Coordinates of C-alpha atoms and ligand atoms in Angstrom, one line a residue:
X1 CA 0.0 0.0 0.0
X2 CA 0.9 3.6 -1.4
X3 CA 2.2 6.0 1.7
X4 CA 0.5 9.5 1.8
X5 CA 2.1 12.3 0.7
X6 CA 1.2 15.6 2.9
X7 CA 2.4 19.1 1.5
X8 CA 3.2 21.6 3.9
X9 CA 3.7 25.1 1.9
X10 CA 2.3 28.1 0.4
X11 CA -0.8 28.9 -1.8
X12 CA -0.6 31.2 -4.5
X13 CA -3.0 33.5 -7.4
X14 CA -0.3 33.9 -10.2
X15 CA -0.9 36.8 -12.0
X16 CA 1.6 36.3 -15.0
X17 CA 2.4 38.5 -18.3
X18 CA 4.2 36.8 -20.9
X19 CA 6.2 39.1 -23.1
X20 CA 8.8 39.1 -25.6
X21 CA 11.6 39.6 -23.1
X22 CA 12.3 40.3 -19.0
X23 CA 12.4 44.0 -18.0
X24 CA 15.6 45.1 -16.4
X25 CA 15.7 47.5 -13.4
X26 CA 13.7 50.6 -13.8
X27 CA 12.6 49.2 -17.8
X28 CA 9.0 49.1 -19.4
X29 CA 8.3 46.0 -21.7
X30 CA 4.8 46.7 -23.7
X31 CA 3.1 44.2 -25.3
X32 CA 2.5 41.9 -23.1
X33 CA -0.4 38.8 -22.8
X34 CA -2.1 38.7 -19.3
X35 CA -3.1 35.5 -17.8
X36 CA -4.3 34.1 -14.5
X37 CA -3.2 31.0 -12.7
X38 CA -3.4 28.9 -9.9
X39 CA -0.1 28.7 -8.3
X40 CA 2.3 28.7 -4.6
X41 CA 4.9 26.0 -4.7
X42 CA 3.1 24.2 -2.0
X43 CA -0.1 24.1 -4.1
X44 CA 1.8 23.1 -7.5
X45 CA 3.7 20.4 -5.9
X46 CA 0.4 19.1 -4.2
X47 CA -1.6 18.7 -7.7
X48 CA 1.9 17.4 -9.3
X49 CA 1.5 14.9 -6.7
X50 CA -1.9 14.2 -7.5
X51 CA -2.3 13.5 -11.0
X52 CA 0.3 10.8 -10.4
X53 CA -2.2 9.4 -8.1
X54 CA -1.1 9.9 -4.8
X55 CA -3.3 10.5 -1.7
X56 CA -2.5 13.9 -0.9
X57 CA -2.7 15.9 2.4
X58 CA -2.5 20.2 1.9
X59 CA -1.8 21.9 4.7
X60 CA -1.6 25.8 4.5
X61 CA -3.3 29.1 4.4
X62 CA -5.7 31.5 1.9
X63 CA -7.1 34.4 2.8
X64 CA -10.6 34.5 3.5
X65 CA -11.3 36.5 0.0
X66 CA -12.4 35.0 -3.4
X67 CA -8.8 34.2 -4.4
X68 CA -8.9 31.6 -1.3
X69 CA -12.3 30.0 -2.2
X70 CA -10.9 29.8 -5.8
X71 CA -7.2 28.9 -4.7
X72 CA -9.2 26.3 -2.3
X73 CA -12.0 24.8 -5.0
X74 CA -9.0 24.4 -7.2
X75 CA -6.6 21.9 -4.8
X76 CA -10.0 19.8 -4.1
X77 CA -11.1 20.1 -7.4
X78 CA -8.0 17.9 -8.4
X79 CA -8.9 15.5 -5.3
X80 CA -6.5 16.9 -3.0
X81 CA -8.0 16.6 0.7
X82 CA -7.5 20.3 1.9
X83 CA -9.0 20.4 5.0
X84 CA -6.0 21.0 6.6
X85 CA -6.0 24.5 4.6
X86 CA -6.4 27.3 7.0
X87 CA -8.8 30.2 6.2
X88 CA -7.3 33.3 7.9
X89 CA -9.6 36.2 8.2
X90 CA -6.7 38.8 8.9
X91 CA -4.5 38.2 5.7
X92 CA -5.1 38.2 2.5
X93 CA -4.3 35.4 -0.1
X94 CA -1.0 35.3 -1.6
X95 CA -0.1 37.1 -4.3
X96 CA 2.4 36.4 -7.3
X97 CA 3.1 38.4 -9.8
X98 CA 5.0 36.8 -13.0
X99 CA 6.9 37.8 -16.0
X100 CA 7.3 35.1 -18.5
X101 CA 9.8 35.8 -22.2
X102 CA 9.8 33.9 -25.0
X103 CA 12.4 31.5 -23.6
X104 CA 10.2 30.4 -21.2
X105 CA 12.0 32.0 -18.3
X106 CA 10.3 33.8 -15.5
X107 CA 10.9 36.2 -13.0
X108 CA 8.5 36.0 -10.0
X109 CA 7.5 38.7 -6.8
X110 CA 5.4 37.3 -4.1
X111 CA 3.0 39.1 -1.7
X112 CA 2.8 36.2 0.5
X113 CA 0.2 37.2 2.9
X114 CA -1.9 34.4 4.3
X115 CA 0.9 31.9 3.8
X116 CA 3.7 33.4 5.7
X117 CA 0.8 34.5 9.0
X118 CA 0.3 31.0 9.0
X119 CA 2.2 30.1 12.4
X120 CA 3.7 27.0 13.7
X121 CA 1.0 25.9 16.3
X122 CA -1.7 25.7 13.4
X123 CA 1.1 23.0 11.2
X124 CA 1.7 21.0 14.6
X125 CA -1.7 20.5 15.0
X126 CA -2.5 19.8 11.2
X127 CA 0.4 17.1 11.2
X128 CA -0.9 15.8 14.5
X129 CA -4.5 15.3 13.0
X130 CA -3.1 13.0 10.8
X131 CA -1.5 10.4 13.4
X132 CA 1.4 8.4 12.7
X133 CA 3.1 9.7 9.4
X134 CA 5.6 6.0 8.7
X135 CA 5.3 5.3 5.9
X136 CA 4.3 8.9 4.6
X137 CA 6.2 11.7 2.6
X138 CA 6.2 15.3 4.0
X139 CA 7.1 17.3 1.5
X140 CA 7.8 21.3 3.0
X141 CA 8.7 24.2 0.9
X142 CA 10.3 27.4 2.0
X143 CA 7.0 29.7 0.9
X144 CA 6.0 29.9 4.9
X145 CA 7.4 31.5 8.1
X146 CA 10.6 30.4 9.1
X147 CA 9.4 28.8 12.3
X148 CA 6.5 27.5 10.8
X149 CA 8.6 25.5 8.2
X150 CA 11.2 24.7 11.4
X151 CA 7.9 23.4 13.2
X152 CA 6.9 21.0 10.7
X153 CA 10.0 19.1 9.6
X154 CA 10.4 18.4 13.7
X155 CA 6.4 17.3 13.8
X156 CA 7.0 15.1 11.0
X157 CA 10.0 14.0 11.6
X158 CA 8.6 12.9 15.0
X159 CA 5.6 11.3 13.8
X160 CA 8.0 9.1 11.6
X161 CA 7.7 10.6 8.2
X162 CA 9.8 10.6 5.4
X163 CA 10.7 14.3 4.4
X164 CA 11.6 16.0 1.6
X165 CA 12.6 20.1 2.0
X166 CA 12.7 22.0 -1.3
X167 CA 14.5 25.3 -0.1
X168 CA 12.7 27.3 -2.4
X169 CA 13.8 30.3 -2.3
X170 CA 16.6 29.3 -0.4
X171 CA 17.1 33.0 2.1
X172 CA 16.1 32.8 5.3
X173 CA 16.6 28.9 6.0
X174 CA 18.1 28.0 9.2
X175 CA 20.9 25.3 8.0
X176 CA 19.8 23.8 11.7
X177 CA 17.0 21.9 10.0
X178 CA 19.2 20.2 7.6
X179 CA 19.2 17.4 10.0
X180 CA 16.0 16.8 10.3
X181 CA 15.5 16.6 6.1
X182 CA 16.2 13.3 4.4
X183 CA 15.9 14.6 0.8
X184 CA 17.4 18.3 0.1
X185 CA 15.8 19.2 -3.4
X186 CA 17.5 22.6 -4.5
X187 CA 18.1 23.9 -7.8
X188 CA 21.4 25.5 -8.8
X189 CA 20.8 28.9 -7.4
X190 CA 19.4 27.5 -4.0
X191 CA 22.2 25.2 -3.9
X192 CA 24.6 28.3 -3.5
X193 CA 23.0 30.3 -1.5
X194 CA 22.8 27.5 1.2
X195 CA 27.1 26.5 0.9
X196 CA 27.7 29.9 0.0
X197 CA 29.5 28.8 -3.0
X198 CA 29.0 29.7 -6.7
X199 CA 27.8 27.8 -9.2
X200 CA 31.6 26.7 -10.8
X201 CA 31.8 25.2 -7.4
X202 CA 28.8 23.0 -7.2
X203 CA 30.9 19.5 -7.7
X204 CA 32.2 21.1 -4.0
X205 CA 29.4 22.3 -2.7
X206 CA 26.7 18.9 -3.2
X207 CA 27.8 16.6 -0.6
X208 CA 25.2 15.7 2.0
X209 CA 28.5 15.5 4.5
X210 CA 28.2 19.4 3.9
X211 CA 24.5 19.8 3.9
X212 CA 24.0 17.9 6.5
X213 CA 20.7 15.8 5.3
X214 CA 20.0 12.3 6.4
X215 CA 19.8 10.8 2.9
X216 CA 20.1 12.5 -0.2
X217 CA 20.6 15.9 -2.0
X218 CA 19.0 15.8 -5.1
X219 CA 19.9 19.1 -7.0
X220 CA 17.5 20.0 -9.9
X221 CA 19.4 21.4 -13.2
X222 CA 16.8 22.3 -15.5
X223 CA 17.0 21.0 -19.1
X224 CA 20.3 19.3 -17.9
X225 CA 18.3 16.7 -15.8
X226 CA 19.1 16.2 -12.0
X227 CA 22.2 15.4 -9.9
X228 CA 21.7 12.5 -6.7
X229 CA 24.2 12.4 -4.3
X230 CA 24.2 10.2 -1.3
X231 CA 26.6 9.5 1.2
X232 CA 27.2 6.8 -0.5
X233 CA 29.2 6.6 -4.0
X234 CA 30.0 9.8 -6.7
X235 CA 27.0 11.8 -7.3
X236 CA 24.6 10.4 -10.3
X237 CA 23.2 12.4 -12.8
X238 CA 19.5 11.6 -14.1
X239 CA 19.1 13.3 -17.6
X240 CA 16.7 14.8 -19.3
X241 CA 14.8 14.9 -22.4
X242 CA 14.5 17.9 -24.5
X243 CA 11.3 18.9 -24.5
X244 CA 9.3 22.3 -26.0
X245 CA 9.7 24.9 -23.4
X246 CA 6.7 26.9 -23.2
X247 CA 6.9 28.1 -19.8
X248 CA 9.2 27.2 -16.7
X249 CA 7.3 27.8 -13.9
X250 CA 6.7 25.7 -11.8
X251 CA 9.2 22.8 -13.4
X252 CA 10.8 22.9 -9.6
X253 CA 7.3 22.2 -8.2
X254 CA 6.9 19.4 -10.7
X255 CA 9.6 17.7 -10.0
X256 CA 9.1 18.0 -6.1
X257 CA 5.4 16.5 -6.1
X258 CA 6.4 13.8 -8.4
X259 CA 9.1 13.0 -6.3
X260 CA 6.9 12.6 -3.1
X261 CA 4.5 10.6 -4.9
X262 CA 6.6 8.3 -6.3
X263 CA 8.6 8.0 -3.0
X264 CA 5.2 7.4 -1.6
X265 CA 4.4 4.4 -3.8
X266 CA 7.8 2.5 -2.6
X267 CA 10.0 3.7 -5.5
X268 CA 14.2 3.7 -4.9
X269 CA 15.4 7.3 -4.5
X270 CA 16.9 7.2 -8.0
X271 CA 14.2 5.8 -9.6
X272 CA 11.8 8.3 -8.2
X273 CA 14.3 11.2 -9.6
X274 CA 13.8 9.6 -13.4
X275 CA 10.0 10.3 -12.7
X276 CA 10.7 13.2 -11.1
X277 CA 13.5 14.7 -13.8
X278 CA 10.5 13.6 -16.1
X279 CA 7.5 15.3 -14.8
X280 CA 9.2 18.9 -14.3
X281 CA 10.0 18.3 -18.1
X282 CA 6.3 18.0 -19.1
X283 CA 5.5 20.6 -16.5
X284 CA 7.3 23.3 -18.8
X285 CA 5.4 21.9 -22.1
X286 CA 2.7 24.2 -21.4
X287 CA 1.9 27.6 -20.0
X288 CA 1.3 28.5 -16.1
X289 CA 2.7 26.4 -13.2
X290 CA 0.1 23.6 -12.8
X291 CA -1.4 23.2 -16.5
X292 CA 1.3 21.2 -17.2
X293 CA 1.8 18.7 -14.4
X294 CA 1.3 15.5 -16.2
X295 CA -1.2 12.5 -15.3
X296 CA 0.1 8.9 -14.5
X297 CA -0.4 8.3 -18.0
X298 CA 1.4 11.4 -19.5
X299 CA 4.2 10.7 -16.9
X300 CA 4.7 7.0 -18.2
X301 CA 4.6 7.8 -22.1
X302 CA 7.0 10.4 -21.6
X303 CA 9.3 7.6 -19.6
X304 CA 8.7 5.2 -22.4
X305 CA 10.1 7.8 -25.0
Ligands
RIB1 O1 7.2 27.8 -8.4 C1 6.3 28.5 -9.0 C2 5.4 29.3 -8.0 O2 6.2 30.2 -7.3 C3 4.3 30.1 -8.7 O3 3.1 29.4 -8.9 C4 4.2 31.3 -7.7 O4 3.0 31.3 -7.1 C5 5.4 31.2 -6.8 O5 5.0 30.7 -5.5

């Protein structure tokens, strides 16, 4: 029997314009195309997770405002069980705002509101709801308050859980709670910030030794695939395959939901990865963060090539 996968993290309206090219500092870009999506890496990563099938657990916070009923009728609409999603009637639901180019790359501000006022008692008490956690992924992202993101990885920890912590963004995480993380899932950029080394160094800078996790660091690397390393043996790389890049957000939140569910179902670590590597790919196929988070059945054609 499949373990559950519970997503602890933040909830999102994406407000994105897609235009010919990123404004620099101080530039206007005209032109633009407006869309509206559902977004929060916490809320990606929970319907990634979902489409594969897994039973997945949100806990978080909206707003209580129409962007939370919509943000909320979205996660259950995709047979997520969100009552463990928080309505707060002091803070509003967060906010990002989202500049897409032609490549596919984004830039991305966040208003978090809702999200970050959701406080560490409220996630204890969600996580305890659920009993024991063996067998079960937790799978935290860094869109909440510091404490509250401190307060679930010891809750689930506790409870027996497997977790995953994708440091995303990276600032503000106390390196303390590296011990209580099994799987480290940074990207490139997050992987610096948390050695402090640059990205020529990253062969350095990937040991778990120096990260401190209990299992794995598995750094994401775009269009170049993923990197595992373990305490155990050189670190592996899982490529890619090329695929039509539409749009990358949300590619990281892909991969980290895929991850948990197939982690869930009883997959080896670099087995899930090879899902994982495979669903952030599809994830960037199509425009917005969650349009493109494949199904089972997506997921395993892509595999089969
Ligand atoms: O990872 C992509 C997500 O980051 C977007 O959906 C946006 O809401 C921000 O949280």
């Amino acid at each position: 029997m499949s373990g559950r996968v519970i997503v602890v993290g933040g909830v999102n309206v994406d407000l994105v314009v897609h235009s010919a090219r990123l404004p620099g500092p101080g530039e206007t870009v005209t032109g633009g195309v407006f869309e509206r999506h559902d977004g929060g890496k916490g809320g990606n990563q929970a319907v990634a997770a979902a489409r594969l099938g897994a039973d997945v657990r949100f806990i978080g916070a909206v707003g209580d405002d129409s962007f939370g009923s919509e943000a909320r009728a979205a996660l259950a609409a995709e047979g997520i069980d969100v009552s463990g999603l928080a309505t707060n009637p002091d803070a509003a639901t967060g906010i990002a705002l989202i500049l897409v180019d032609a490549t596919g790359e984004n830039l991305i501000s966040v208003a978090s509101g809702a999200n970050r006022a959701f406080g560490p008692a409220s996630v204890e008490a969600e996580l305890a709801r659920l009993g024991s956690l063996g067998g079960d992924v937790v799978l935290v992202s860094n869109e909440l308050a510091a404490s509250t993101v401190a307060a679930a990885l010891h809750a689930a920890s506790a409870a027996g859980a497997r977790t995953i912590l994708n440091p995303a963004p990276a600032d503000d995480l106390d390196r303390g709670l590296l011990a209580l993380v099994d799987i480290l899932t940074p990207n490139r950029s997050e992987l610096c910030t948390l050695t402090g080394t640059d990205a020529a160094d990253l062969e350095a800078a990937q040991a778990p030794e120096r990260l401190a996790v209990r299992e794995a660091v598995v750094v994401t690397l775009g269009a170049d695939g993923a990197l595992v390393v373990t305490h155990h043996g050189p670190p592996r790389p899982v490529p890619a395959t090329a695929v039509n890049v539409v749009d990358t957000t949300g590619a990281g939140d892909a991969f980290n939901g895929a991850l948990a569910a197939a982690l869930a179902q009883g997959l080896a670590l670099e087995e899930a990865v090879l899902q994982a590597v495979a669903g952030g790919g599809l994830a960037t196929t199509r425009p917005g963060a969650r349009a493109g988070m494949p199904t089972a059945a997506e997921l395993e054609a892509a595999l089969r090539g």
